[in-house]
Coordinates of C-alpha atoms in Angstrom, one line a residue:
M1 CA 12.6 -82.5 85.1
V2 CA 9.1 -83.4 86.6
K3 CA 7.1 -80.7 87.6
T4 CA 5.0 -79.6 89.7
M5 CA 1.9 -78.0 89.2
P6 CA 0.2 -75.1 92.1
K7 CA -1.8 -77.0 93.7
V8 CA -5.9 -77.7 93.5
D9 CA -8.9 -78.7 95.9
V10 CA -9.4 -81.7 93.8
V11 CA -8.1 -83.5 90.7
T12 CA -10.4 -85.9 88.9
V13 CA -8.6 -88.7 86.4
G14 CA -10.6 -88.8 83.1
V15 CA -13.2 -86.0 81.8
G16 CA -16.2 -88.1 81.1
W17 CA -19.7 -88.8 82.7
T18 CA -17.6 -89.1 86.0
G19 CA -15.3 -86.4 85.9
G20 CA -17.6 -84.2 84.5
I21 CA -20.3 -84.5 87.0
V22 CA -17.4 -84.4 89.9
A23 CA -17.1 -81.0 88.5
A24 CA -20.2 -79.8 88.1
E25 CA -20.9 -79.9 91.8
C26 CA -17.6 -78.6 93.3
T27 CA -17.6 -76.2 91.6
K28 CA -20.4 -75.3 92.3
A29 CA -19.7 -75.6 95.9
G30 CA -16.9 -73.8 95.6
L31 CA -14.0 -75.4 95.1
K32 CA -10.8 -76.0 92.6
V33 CA -10.9 -78.6 90.0
V34 CA -8.4 -79.8 87.9
G35 CA -9.8 -82.2 85.5
L36 CA -6.7 -84.4 83.6
E37 CA -8.1 -85.9 80.9
R38 CA -5.6 -88.4 78.4
G39 CA -7.6 -88.1 75.0
K40 CA -8.1 -85.0 72.8
D41 CA -10.8 -81.5 73.2
R42 CA -13.6 -82.1 71.3
G43 CA -17.5 -81.9 71.0
T44 CA -19.8 -81.0 68.8
A45 CA -18.6 -78.8 66.5
N46 CA -16.0 -81.4 65.8
F47 CA -19.0 -83.8 64.9
A48 CA -20.4 -81.8 61.5
N49 CA -20.2 -84.6 59.4
V50 CA -19.8 -87.8 60.3
H51 CA -21.9 -90.2 59.3
D52 CA -19.2 -92.1 58.2
E53 CA -19.2 -95.6 58.6
Y54 CA -16.4 -97.2 58.3
R55 CA -13.5 -93.8 59.7
Y56 CA -16.1 -94.1 63.3
A57 CA -17.8 -97.6 63.8
I58 CA -15.6 -100.2 62.3
R59 CA -11.9 -98.2 62.6
Y60 CA -12.5 -96.3 66.3
E61 CA -11.6 -92.5 65.3
L62 CA -13.3 -92.4 69.3
M63 CA -11.6 -95.0 71.3
Q64 CA -9.0 -95.8 73.3
D65 CA -5.2 -95.6 70.8
L66 CA -4.2 -99.8 71.7
S67 CA -0.3 -98.5 69.8
K68 CA -0.2 -96.9 73.5
E69 CA -2.4 -98.8 75.9
T70 CA -4.1 -101.7 76.0
V71 CA -5.4 -104.6 77.9
T72 CA -3.6 -108.3 78.2
F73 CA -7.0 -110.9 78.6
R74 CA -6.8 -115.0 79.0
N75 CA -9.8 -117.4 79.9
N76 CA -7.5 -119.0 82.8
R77 CA -4.8 -118.8 84.7
K78 CA -3.7 -121.5 83.1
Q79 CA -2.9 -119.8 79.7
Q80 CA -0.8 -117.0 78.4
A81 CA -2.5 -113.4 78.7
L82 CA -1.8 -112.4 75.8
P83 CA -2.5 -107.7 74.0
M84 CA -6.1 -106.9 72.9
R85 CA -4.1 -105.4 69.7
Q86 CA -7.5 -104.6 68.3
L87 CA -11.0 -103.9 69.6
G88 CA -13.4 -106.4 69.6
S89 CA -15.0 -107.2 72.4
F90 CA -15.7 -103.6 73.8
L91 CA -14.8 -99.7 72.8
L92 CA -12.8 -98.0 75.9
G93 CA -12.6 -94.3 75.2
E94 CA -10.3 -91.5 75.0
G95 CA -11.1 -88.2 74.9
L96 CA -13.2 -85.1 76.1
G97 CA -16.7 -87.4 77.4
G98 CA -15.2 -90.8 77.3
A99 CA -17.3 -93.2 76.5
G100 CA -20.2 -91.4 77.2
T101 CA -19.7 -89.1 74.4
H102 CA -20.3 -92.4 72.1
W103 CA -22.9 -94.3 73.7
N104 CA -26.1 -95.2 72.5
G105 CA -27.8 -93.5 75.3
Q106 CA -30.1 -96.3 77.2
T107 CA -30.7 -94.9 80.1
Y108 CA -32.1 -98.6 82.5
R109 CA -32.0 -98.3 86.4
F110 CA -30.3 -101.0 88.1
L111 CA -33.5 -103.1 90.2
P112 CA -33.8 -103.4 93.8
Y113 CA -32.5 -106.9 93.5
D114 CA -29.0 -105.7 92.6
F115 CA -28.3 -103.4 95.4
E116 CA -29.2 -106.4 98.1
L117 CA -28.4 -109.1 95.6
K118 CA -27.3 -111.5 98.3
T119 CA -29.5 -111.0 101.5
M120 CA -32.4 -111.1 98.9
T121 CA -31.1 -114.4 96.8
E122 CA -30.5 -116.3 100.4
K123 CA -33.7 -115.9 101.7
K124 CA -35.7 -116.8 98.8
Y125 CA -33.3 -119.3 97.7
G126 CA -31.2 -120.2 100.0
K127 CA -27.2 -120.2 100.7
N128 CA -24.8 -120.9 98.3
F129 CA -27.8 -121.4 95.8
L130 CA -25.0 -121.4 93.1
G131 CA -22.1 -122.7 94.5
K132 CA -19.6 -121.3 96.8
D133 CA -17.5 -119.5 93.6
Y134 CA -19.8 -116.8 93.5
Q135 CA -19.0 -114.2 94.8
I136 CA -22.9 -112.4 95.2
L137 CA -22.1 -109.5 97.8
D138 CA -25.0 -106.0 98.6
W139 CA -23.9 -103.4 97.4
G140 CA -23.5 -101.1 100.7
L141 CA -26.4 -99.1 99.1
T142 CA -29.9 -99.8 98.5
Y143 CA -31.9 -98.6 96.1
D144 CA -34.3 -96.4 98.1
E145 CA -31.3 -94.5 98.9
V146 CA -29.5 -94.5 96.0
E147 CA -33.5 -93.6 93.6
P148 CA -33.4 -89.7 94.4
Y149 CA -29.7 -89.5 92.7
F150 CA -31.3 -91.4 89.9
D151 CA -33.6 -88.6 89.5
K152 CA -31.0 -85.9 89.8
F153 CA -28.8 -87.6 87.1
E154 CA -31.7 -88.4 84.8
K155 CA -33.0 -84.8 84.9
T156 CA -29.2 -83.7 84.1
A157 CA -29.4 -86.0 80.5
G158 CA -33.4 -85.2 80.2
I159 CA -33.9 -88.6 79.9
S160 CA -36.7 -89.3 77.9
G161 CA -38.9 -92.2 79.4
E162 CA -41.7 -93.6 80.2
E163 CA -43.3 -96.1 83.5
N164 CA -41.5 -99.5 83.4
P165 CA -45.2 -101.5 84.6
L166 CA -42.5 -104.0 86.4
G167 CA -40.0 -102.2 87.7
P168 CA -39.5 -99.6 91.2
K169 CA -40.7 -97.1 93.0
R170 CA -39.9 -93.4 91.5
S171 CA -39.9 -90.0 93.1
D172 CA -41.1 -88.2 89.7
N173 CA -41.7 -89.1 85.9
Y174 CA -38.6 -89.0 83.5
P175 CA -38.1 -85.0 82.6
N176 CA -39.4 -85.6 78.9
K177 CA -41.7 -87.7 77.0
P178 CA -40.8 -91.2 75.7
M179 CA -39.5 -91.2 71.7
K180 CA -41.2 -92.2 68.8
K181 CA -42.7 -95.4 68.5
T182 CA -42.9 -96.4 65.4
P183 CA -44.5 -99.5 63.6
L184 CA -41.6 -101.9 64.4
L185 CA -42.0 -101.3 68.0
K186 CA -44.9 -101.7 67.7
K187 CA -45.3 -104.4 66.8
F188 CA -42.9 -105.9 69.2
E189 CA -45.2 -104.1 71.7
T190 CA -48.3 -106.5 70.8
A191 CA -46.9 -109.1 70.3
S192 CA -45.2 -109.2 73.7
K193 CA -49.0 -108.0 75.6
K194 CA -50.2 -111.5 73.9
L195 CA -47.9 -113.9 75.8
G196 CA -48.8 -111.6 78.3
Y197 CA -45.2 -109.4 79.3
H198 CA -45.1 -106.0 79.9
P199 CA -43.7 -104.0 77.5
Y200 CA -42.2 -100.1 77.8
M201 CA -39.6 -97.6 76.0
I202 CA -36.7 -97.7 76.5
P203 CA -35.4 -94.6 78.8
S204 CA -33.6 -92.8 76.0
A205 CA -30.7 -90.2 75.9
N206 CA -31.7 -89.1 72.8
L207 CA -34.1 -86.2 73.4
S208 CA -37.3 -86.8 72.3
A209 CA -38.0 -82.5 72.4
P210 CA -35.6 -79.8 72.8
Y211 CA -34.9 -80.0 77.1
K212 CA -32.9 -77.1 79.1
N213 CA -31.3 -79.4 81.9
P214 CA -31.2 -78.1 86.4
Y215 CA -27.4 -76.7 85.0
G216 CA -28.7 -74.5 82.7
Q217 CA -27.6 -76.6 79.2
T218 CA -29.3 -77.6 76.5
I219 CA -29.7 -80.6 74.9
N220 CA -32.2 -80.5 71.2
A221 CA -34.2 -82.6 69.7
C222 CA -33.2 -86.4 68.3
Q223 CA -33.3 -86.4 64.5
Y224 CA -32.9 -90.5 64.4
C225 CA -30.5 -90.0 61.8
G226 CA -29.3 -93.6 63.4
F227 CA -25.9 -92.6 64.0
C228 CA -25.3 -93.3 68.1
E229 CA -22.9 -95.4 69.5
R230 CA -19.3 -95.1 68.6
F231 CA -20.5 -91.2 67.5
G232 CA -20.8 -88.1 68.2
C233 CA -23.7 -86.1 67.7
E234 CA -23.7 -83.5 65.5
Y235 CA -26.8 -82.4 66.3
G236 CA -26.3 -82.0 70.7
A237 CA -29.4 -84.3 71.1
K238 CA -27.4 -87.5 72.4
A239 CA -27.6 -86.2 76.8
T240 CA -23.1 -86.6 76.7
P241 CA -20.7 -84.9 79.3
E242 CA -20.0 -82.5 76.5
V243 CA -23.2 -81.4 76.1
A244 CA -24.8 -82.3 79.4
V245 CA -22.2 -81.0 82.1
I246 CA -18.8 -79.6 81.3
P247 CA -19.6 -76.4 80.5
T248 CA -21.7 -75.7 83.7
A249 CA -17.7 -76.5 85.8
L250 CA -15.7 -74.4 82.9
K251 CA -17.9 -71.4 83.0
S252 CA -17.3 -71.2 87.2
G253 CA -14.1 -70.3 87.1
K254 CA -12.9 -73.1 88.6
Y255 CA -12.0 -75.8 86.8
E256 CA -9.0 -76.5 84.0
I257 CA -9.1 -79.0 81.4
R258 CA -5.2 -80.3 80.6
F259 CA -6.0 -83.2 78.3
N260 CA -3.2 -84.6 76.6
S261 CA -2.7 -85.8 80.5
N262 CA -2.0 -89.3 81.2
V263 CA -2.0 -90.7 84.4
V264 CA 0.2 -93.1 85.9
K265 CA 0.2 -93.4 89.3
V266 CA -1.4 -91.6 92.2
L267 CA 1.0 -90.0 94.9
T268 CA 0.6 -91.4 98.6
K269 CA 2.0 -90.1 101.3
G270 CA 1.2 -92.4 105.1
D271 CA -3.0 -93.4 104.5
K272 CA -4.1 -90.3 102.5
A273 CA -3.1 -89.1 99.0
T274 CA -0.9 -86.4 98.1
G275 CA -2.4 -85.9 93.7
V276 CA -1.2 -87.7 90.9
K277 CA 1.9 -87.7 88.0
Y278 CA 1.6 -87.7 84.4
I279 CA 2.9 -87.3 81.1
D280 CA 2.2 -84.8 78.9
T281 CA 2.0 -87.5 75.8
V282 CA 3.3 -85.1 73.1
T283 CA 5.7 -83.5 74.7
G284 CA 7.0 -86.5 76.9
E285 CA 7.1 -83.9 79.8
E286 CA 6.0 -85.3 83.2
Y287 CA 4.3 -83.2 86.0
I288 CA 2.8 -84.0 88.9
Q289 CA -0.4 -82.4 90.6
P290 CA -0.9 -82.2 94.0
A291 CA -4.1 -81.9 95.2
D292 CA -6.6 -81.7 98.3
I293 CA -8.6 -84.6 97.0
V294 CA -7.8 -87.4 94.1
V295 CA -10.8 -88.7 92.4
L296 CA -10.7 -91.9 90.2
T297 CA -12.6 -91.1 87.1
S298 CA -11.5 -92.8 84.3
Y299 CA -12.6 -95.6 82.5
M300 CA -13.7 -98.2 85.8
M301 CA -10.8 -100.3 84.1
N302 CA -7.9 -97.9 84.7
N303 CA -9.7 -96.8 87.4
A304 CA -8.2 -100.1 88.8
K305 CA -5.0 -100.5 87.0
L306 CA -4.0 -96.8 89.1
L307 CA -4.9 -98.6 92.0
M308 CA -2.3 -101.3 91.3
V309 CA 0.6 -99.8 90.7
S310 CA -0.1 -97.6 93.0
N311 CA 0.2 -99.8 95.9
I312 CA -3.6 -99.0 97.2
G313 CA -5.3 -102.0 98.6
T314 CA -4.9 -105.5 98.5
M315 CA -4.6 -107.4 95.9
Y316 CA -7.6 -110.0 95.4
N317 CA -5.6 -113.6 95.6
P318 CA -8.1 -116.4 93.5
E319 CA -6.5 -118.9 95.1
T320 CA -7.3 -117.4 98.5
G321 CA -9.6 -115.6 97.7
K322 CA -8.7 -112.7 100.6
G323 CA -8.4 -109.0 99.0
T324 CA -10.4 -107.1 97.3
L325 CA -8.5 -104.8 94.4
G326 CA -9.3 -107.1 91.4
R327 CA -12.0 -108.7 92.2
N328 CA -15.7 -109.6 91.1
Y329 CA -15.3 -108.5 87.9
C330 CA -18.4 -108.6 86.1
Y331 CA -19.3 -108.1 81.6
Q332 CA -22.4 -109.5 80.7
I333 CA -24.0 -112.2 78.2
M334 CA -26.2 -110.9 74.8
P335 CA -28.4 -113.9 74.4
G336 CA -31.4 -113.8 71.9
A337 CA -32.7 -114.6 68.5
T338 CA -32.9 -113.6 64.4
G339 CA -36.5 -113.6 62.3
F340 CA -36.6 -113.4 59.1
F341 CA -40.2 -112.0 57.7
D342 CA -41.4 -111.8 53.8
E343 CA -42.6 -108.4 54.3
Q344 CA -40.0 -104.9 54.0
F345 CA -39.1 -102.3 57.5
N346 CA -38.0 -99.3 57.9
T347 CA -34.3 -100.8 59.5
F348 CA -32.1 -98.1 58.4
M349 CA -33.5 -95.3 60.5
G350 CA -33.1 -95.2 63.8
A351 CA -31.2 -93.8 67.0
G352 CA -29.0 -95.2 69.9
A353 CA -31.8 -95.7 72.7
L354 CA -35.1 -96.3 70.5
G355 CA -36.8 -99.3 71.1
N356 CA -39.6 -101.4 73.5
C357 CA -38.5 -103.6 76.1
F358 CA -39.5 -105.8 79.1
D359 CA -38.6 -106.6 82.3
D360 CA -40.7 -110.3 82.9
F361 CA -37.7 -112.1 82.5
N362 CA -35.3 -110.1 84.8
G363 CA -33.3 -109.1 88.2
D364 CA -35.5 -111.7 90.5
N365 CA -39.8 -111.1 88.5
F366 CA -39.9 -115.1 88.2
D367 CA -38.9 -117.8 90.0
H368 CA -35.7 -119.6 89.7
S369 CA -36.2 -121.6 92.0
K370 CA -35.5 -124.8 89.5
L371 CA -33.4 -123.0 86.7
G372 CA -30.0 -123.1 88.1
F373 CA -29.1 -119.5 87.4
I374 CA -30.3 -116.4 89.4
H375 CA -31.0 -112.6 87.8
G376 CA -32.0 -112.0 84.0
A377 CA -32.2 -109.7 81.0
N378 CA -33.6 -106.8 79.4
I379 CA -35.2 -108.1 76.5
A380 CA -36.0 -105.5 73.4
L381 CA -36.1 -104.4 70.4
T382 CA -34.5 -101.8 69.7
Q383 CA -33.7 -99.8 66.4
L384 CA -30.6 -98.5 65.9
G385 CA -30.7 -97.3 63.2
N386 CA -28.6 -101.3 60.7
R387 CA -25.5 -98.7 59.3
P388 CA -25.1 -100.6 55.9
I389 CA -21.3 -102.3 57.0
G390 CA -22.1 -103.2 60.1
N391 CA -26.0 -105.1 59.4
N392 CA -25.1 -107.8 56.5
P393 CA -28.1 -110.5 58.1
T394 CA -27.8 -113.9 56.7
H395 CA -29.1 -116.7 58.0
S396 CA -26.4 -118.9 59.3
D397 CA -26.5 -121.9 56.9
T398 CA -25.3 -119.1 53.9
P399 CA -22.1 -119.3 52.9
L400 CA -19.6 -115.9 54.8
W401 CA -18.6 -114.7 51.2
G402 CA -19.2 -114.9 47.5
A403 CA -22.7 -114.6 45.7
E404 CA -25.0 -115.9 47.8
W405 CA -23.5 -114.3 50.6
K406 CA -24.9 -110.9 48.7
K407 CA -28.8 -112.4 47.3
D408 CA -28.8 -113.3 51.3
S409 CA -27.6 -110.2 53.1
I410 CA -29.8 -107.5 50.9
M411 CA -33.0 -109.9 51.0
N412 CA -32.6 -109.6 54.4
Y413 CA -31.5 -105.8 54.9
T414 CA -35.1 -105.4 55.6
R415 CA -37.1 -108.8 56.3
S416 CA -35.1 -109.0 59.2
L417 CA -35.4 -108.3 63.0
S418 CA -33.1 -109.1 66.6
V419 CA -35.1 -109.1 69.2
G420 CA -32.1 -109.6 72.4
G421 CA -31.3 -109.2 75.4
Q422 CA -28.2 -107.6 78.0
G423 CA -28.0 -110.9 80.8
A424 CA -26.6 -109.8 84.1
S425 CA -23.5 -111.3 85.6
I426 CA -22.2 -112.9 88.7
P427 CA -19.0 -112.2 90.3
Y428 CA -17.5 -115.9 90.2
K429 CA -14.2 -116.1 91.6
E430 CA -11.9 -116.8 88.9
N431 CA -13.0 -113.7 86.9
F432 CA -11.0 -110.6 88.2
L433 CA -8.7 -107.5 87.5
T434 CA -3.9 -107.4 87.8
L435 CA -2.1 -106.9 86.7
D436 CA 0.7 -108.2 83.9
P437 CA 3.3 -109.9 84.8
K438 CA 5.4 -109.0 81.1
Y439 CA 3.6 -106.6 79.2
K440 CA 3.8 -102.6 79.8
D441 CA 2.6 -99.7 78.2
A442 CA 3.8 -97.4 76.2
Y443 CA 4.3 -94.8 79.1
G444 CA 6.5 -98.3 81.4
V445 CA 3.1 -99.3 83.2
P446 CA 2.4 -102.8 83.2
L447 CA -0.6 -103.2 81.5
L448 CA -3.9 -104.2 83.4
Q449 CA -4.8 -108.5 82.7
V450 CA -8.6 -109.5 82.8
N451 CA -9.1 -113.2 83.4
Y452 CA -12.8 -113.8 82.7
D453 CA -14.8 -116.9 81.1
F454 CA -18.4 -117.5 80.6
T455 CA -19.8 -119.4 83.4
D456 CA -22.8 -122.7 84.1
Q457 CA -24.6 -119.4 85.3
D458 CA -23.9 -117.7 82.3
K459 CA -24.6 -120.3 80.1
K460 CA -28.1 -121.2 81.1
L461 CA -29.1 -117.8 81.6
H462 CA -28.0 -117.4 77.6
K463 CA -30.0 -119.8 76.6
F464 CA -33.7 -119.7 78.8
I465 CA -33.4 -115.7 77.4
S466 CA -32.8 -117.0 73.7
A467 CA -34.8 -119.3 74.1
K468 CA -37.9 -116.2 75.1
C469 CA -36.9 -113.7 72.0
G470 CA -37.3 -116.3 69.9
E471 CA -41.1 -116.8 71.3
V472 CA -41.3 -113.2 70.5
L473 CA -40.3 -113.4 66.8
K474 CA -42.2 -115.6 66.2
E475 CA -45.2 -114.0 67.7
M476 CA -44.4 -111.3 65.4
G477 CA -45.0 -113.3 62.5
A478 CA -41.0 -114.2 60.9
K479 CA -41.1 -117.2 58.6
K480 CA -37.7 -118.7 60.6
V481 CA -36.4 -117.7 63.6
E482 CA -32.4 -118.4 64.5
V483 CA -31.9 -118.6 67.9
R484 CA -28.6 -117.7 69.1
A485 CA -25.8 -120.9 69.3
E486 CA -25.5 -121.6 73.5
L487 CA -22.1 -119.7 74.9
T488 CA -19.0 -121.9 74.9
N489 CA -15.7 -119.5 76.2
Y490 CA -15.3 -116.3 75.6
N491 CA -13.8 -114.4 73.1
I492 CA -12.4 -111.0 74.0
V493 CA -12.4 -110.8 69.6
P494 CA -16.1 -109.7 68.1
Y495 CA -18.3 -107.2 69.7
Q496 CA -20.1 -108.0 72.3
S497 CA -21.0 -104.5 75.5
T498 CA -19.1 -102.4 76.5
H499 CA -20.4 -102.9 80.3
N500 CA -17.4 -104.1 82.2
T501 CA -17.8 -103.4 85.8
G502 CA -15.9 -104.5 89.3
G503 CA -12.6 -104.7 90.3
T504 CA -13.0 -101.6 92.5
V505 CA -16.0 -102.9 94.3
M506 CA -18.3 -101.0 96.8
S507 CA -18.9 -102.2 99.9
K508 CA -19.9 -102.6 103.4
T509 CA -16.9 -103.4 105.4
P510 CA -13.6 -102.9 104.1
E511 CA -12.7 -106.7 104.1
E512 CA -15.4 -107.2 101.5
G513 CA -14.7 -104.0 98.9
V514 CA -12.6 -101.8 98.3
V515 CA -14.3 -98.9 98.4
N516 CA -18.2 -97.6 100.7
N517 CA -20.9 -96.5 99.7
Y518 CA -19.4 -93.0 98.6
L519 CA -17.2 -93.7 96.8
Q520 CA -14.1 -93.4 99.3
H521 CA -11.3 -95.7 98.7
W522 CA -11.5 -97.6 102.2
D523 CA -7.1 -97.7 103.0
C524 CA -7.4 -93.6 101.7
E525 CA -9.6 -91.4 102.8
N526 CA -8.8 -88.7 100.3
L527 CA -8.8 -91.1 97.5
F528 CA -12.1 -91.7 95.8
A529 CA -12.9 -94.1 92.6
V530 CA -16.2 -93.5 90.7
G531 CA -17.7 -95.7 88.2
A532 CA -19.1 -99.1 87.3
G533 CA -15.0 -100.3 88.9
A534 CA -18.2 -100.5 92.4
F535 CA -20.6 -102.5 91.6
A536 CA -20.7 -105.6 93.2
N537 CA -22.1 -107.6 90.0
N538 CA -23.7 -106.8 86.8
S539 CA -27.2 -106.5 86.2
G540 CA -29.4 -106.3 82.9
Y541 CA -29.4 -103.7 82.4
N542 CA -26.9 -101.0 80.7
P543 CA -24.8 -99.4 83.5
T544 CA -25.2 -95.9 82.6
D545 CA -27.6 -94.4 85.1
T546 CA -26.6 -95.7 88.2
V547 CA -23.1 -94.5 87.4
G548 CA -24.4 -91.3 86.6
A549 CA -26.4 -91.5 90.1
L550 CA -23.3 -93.2 92.5
A551 CA -20.9 -90.1 91.5
F552 CA -23.7 -87.9 92.7
R553 CA -23.6 -89.2 95.9
C554 CA -19.4 -89.6 95.5
T555 CA -19.4 -85.6 94.6
E556 CA -22.3 -85.1 97.9
G557 CA -19.7 -86.6 100.1
I558 CA -16.5 -85.5 97.9
I559 CA -18.3 -81.7 99.2
K560 CA -18.7 -83.1 103.1
Y561 CA -15.2 -84.4 102.9
S562 CA -13.4 -81.7 101.7
K563 CA -15.3 -79.6 105.1
K564 CA -14.6 -82.2 107.6
G565 CA -12.0 -85.5 106.3
G566 CA -12.4 -87.8 107.7
S567 CA -14.3 -91.4 107.0
L568 CA -17.8 -90.6 105.0
V569 CA -19.6 -94.1 106.5

């Protein structure tokens, strides 16, 4: 028997950064909100003594349980898609805070070029510079329109940073000074400047000082323990949803979080959503939560999947190019190089966003006319805190096991450094999301299918940026530099980046995307899909700052809609 709960103003699916921001802002406006989270409750008290690398960084204690739900994957449509049985290339979050709990904290703004990729590329390089199979779009928003929301998110999270010499204009400084510039980072900075580049400290959600945000929530100062990515912060010194925004919503008395609540369908009547259906993952009981407004705030893959299984929108067809739901799936490439030194460094202390970087080869900050690719990468040296299980640097010709491997690993643990880039991802017609026709999750719902492979654009960009990283390491004094191997086919097994984007793309018109620039669904006016799924392309940066900014803009739209209804654009 399905139980119907009392109707609320707003229901959110997922309680991470986007769900937390929606809840904090909507309750402040007087709306009653229910947040449905399929994972568990957790907070800083749960993370005491969590410096267990095997449990959290290797066995993924905080991540999604793939025995209940996963994705299937194939490189192309000729292959049979198979389920991802172990987390690998990307890490899906679950539980209070979602992926925002175990992120590193690197908080860059996307560039003006990202928001108007089609217009700016065609103006400078002509139409179809890459070829007609690349599906480049403008977002339907400009950087200037998003800038106030970037500022709001950065002040909410207390970001520690400094001016990017090549960055876009800002309305205000970062709320906190940058993190400590260690000897390693100074070495990178000096080398970068000698090469004519413009380095700056990475904007960080690991705070350089205690900070009280505009909601009145306190975020503590980072201890540089080196346990950020894949870990919760026991100090409460990393800006995460359960520290920065969710307490505000809870204190309002207008917000309820229901844990172990897995949403399986968005319910509709005509062209409006009426609520969602969810399953209690502990008891197996089924519930319906009616709401005036439904907001999808789970990870971008699950947002796309829920729209697909609920038959909301038109599925993308790669053969015809028609349809929008599932199109423009993008990832990132990870070019770079490793340098081996005679001198020793402190590589075991650090923080998730402790680093120095430059943007001379990011966006359109350099001429691409003869390179055969567009966009670029932020190039950085990060000092994350190299944990012993996951970091065993060896030369490329060293055996993968045995005495020689042990000797080389021990020698290079404090004598090797990596400089790397986060390469932008440009949408391609064969890279898309759809429903798998064969495999289902534990609740009988079809799995999401990921169709993805690296493109010629990716391969050329990867080779170019890797060479630049190698040049920096040589200038830093490395006795030997090994540039990362050239890209072949994408492999979902090794970890690369949890920076998946697209599938529910924002657009100027309904013909080009799934949601408008308030993230309001084009076909269902009281339904919003918030997150990196809205990105029409991926940048050379981490996505969280842009996700947070768009969440604040979306919430502004939700509050407007609650008063007047109708399309917001």
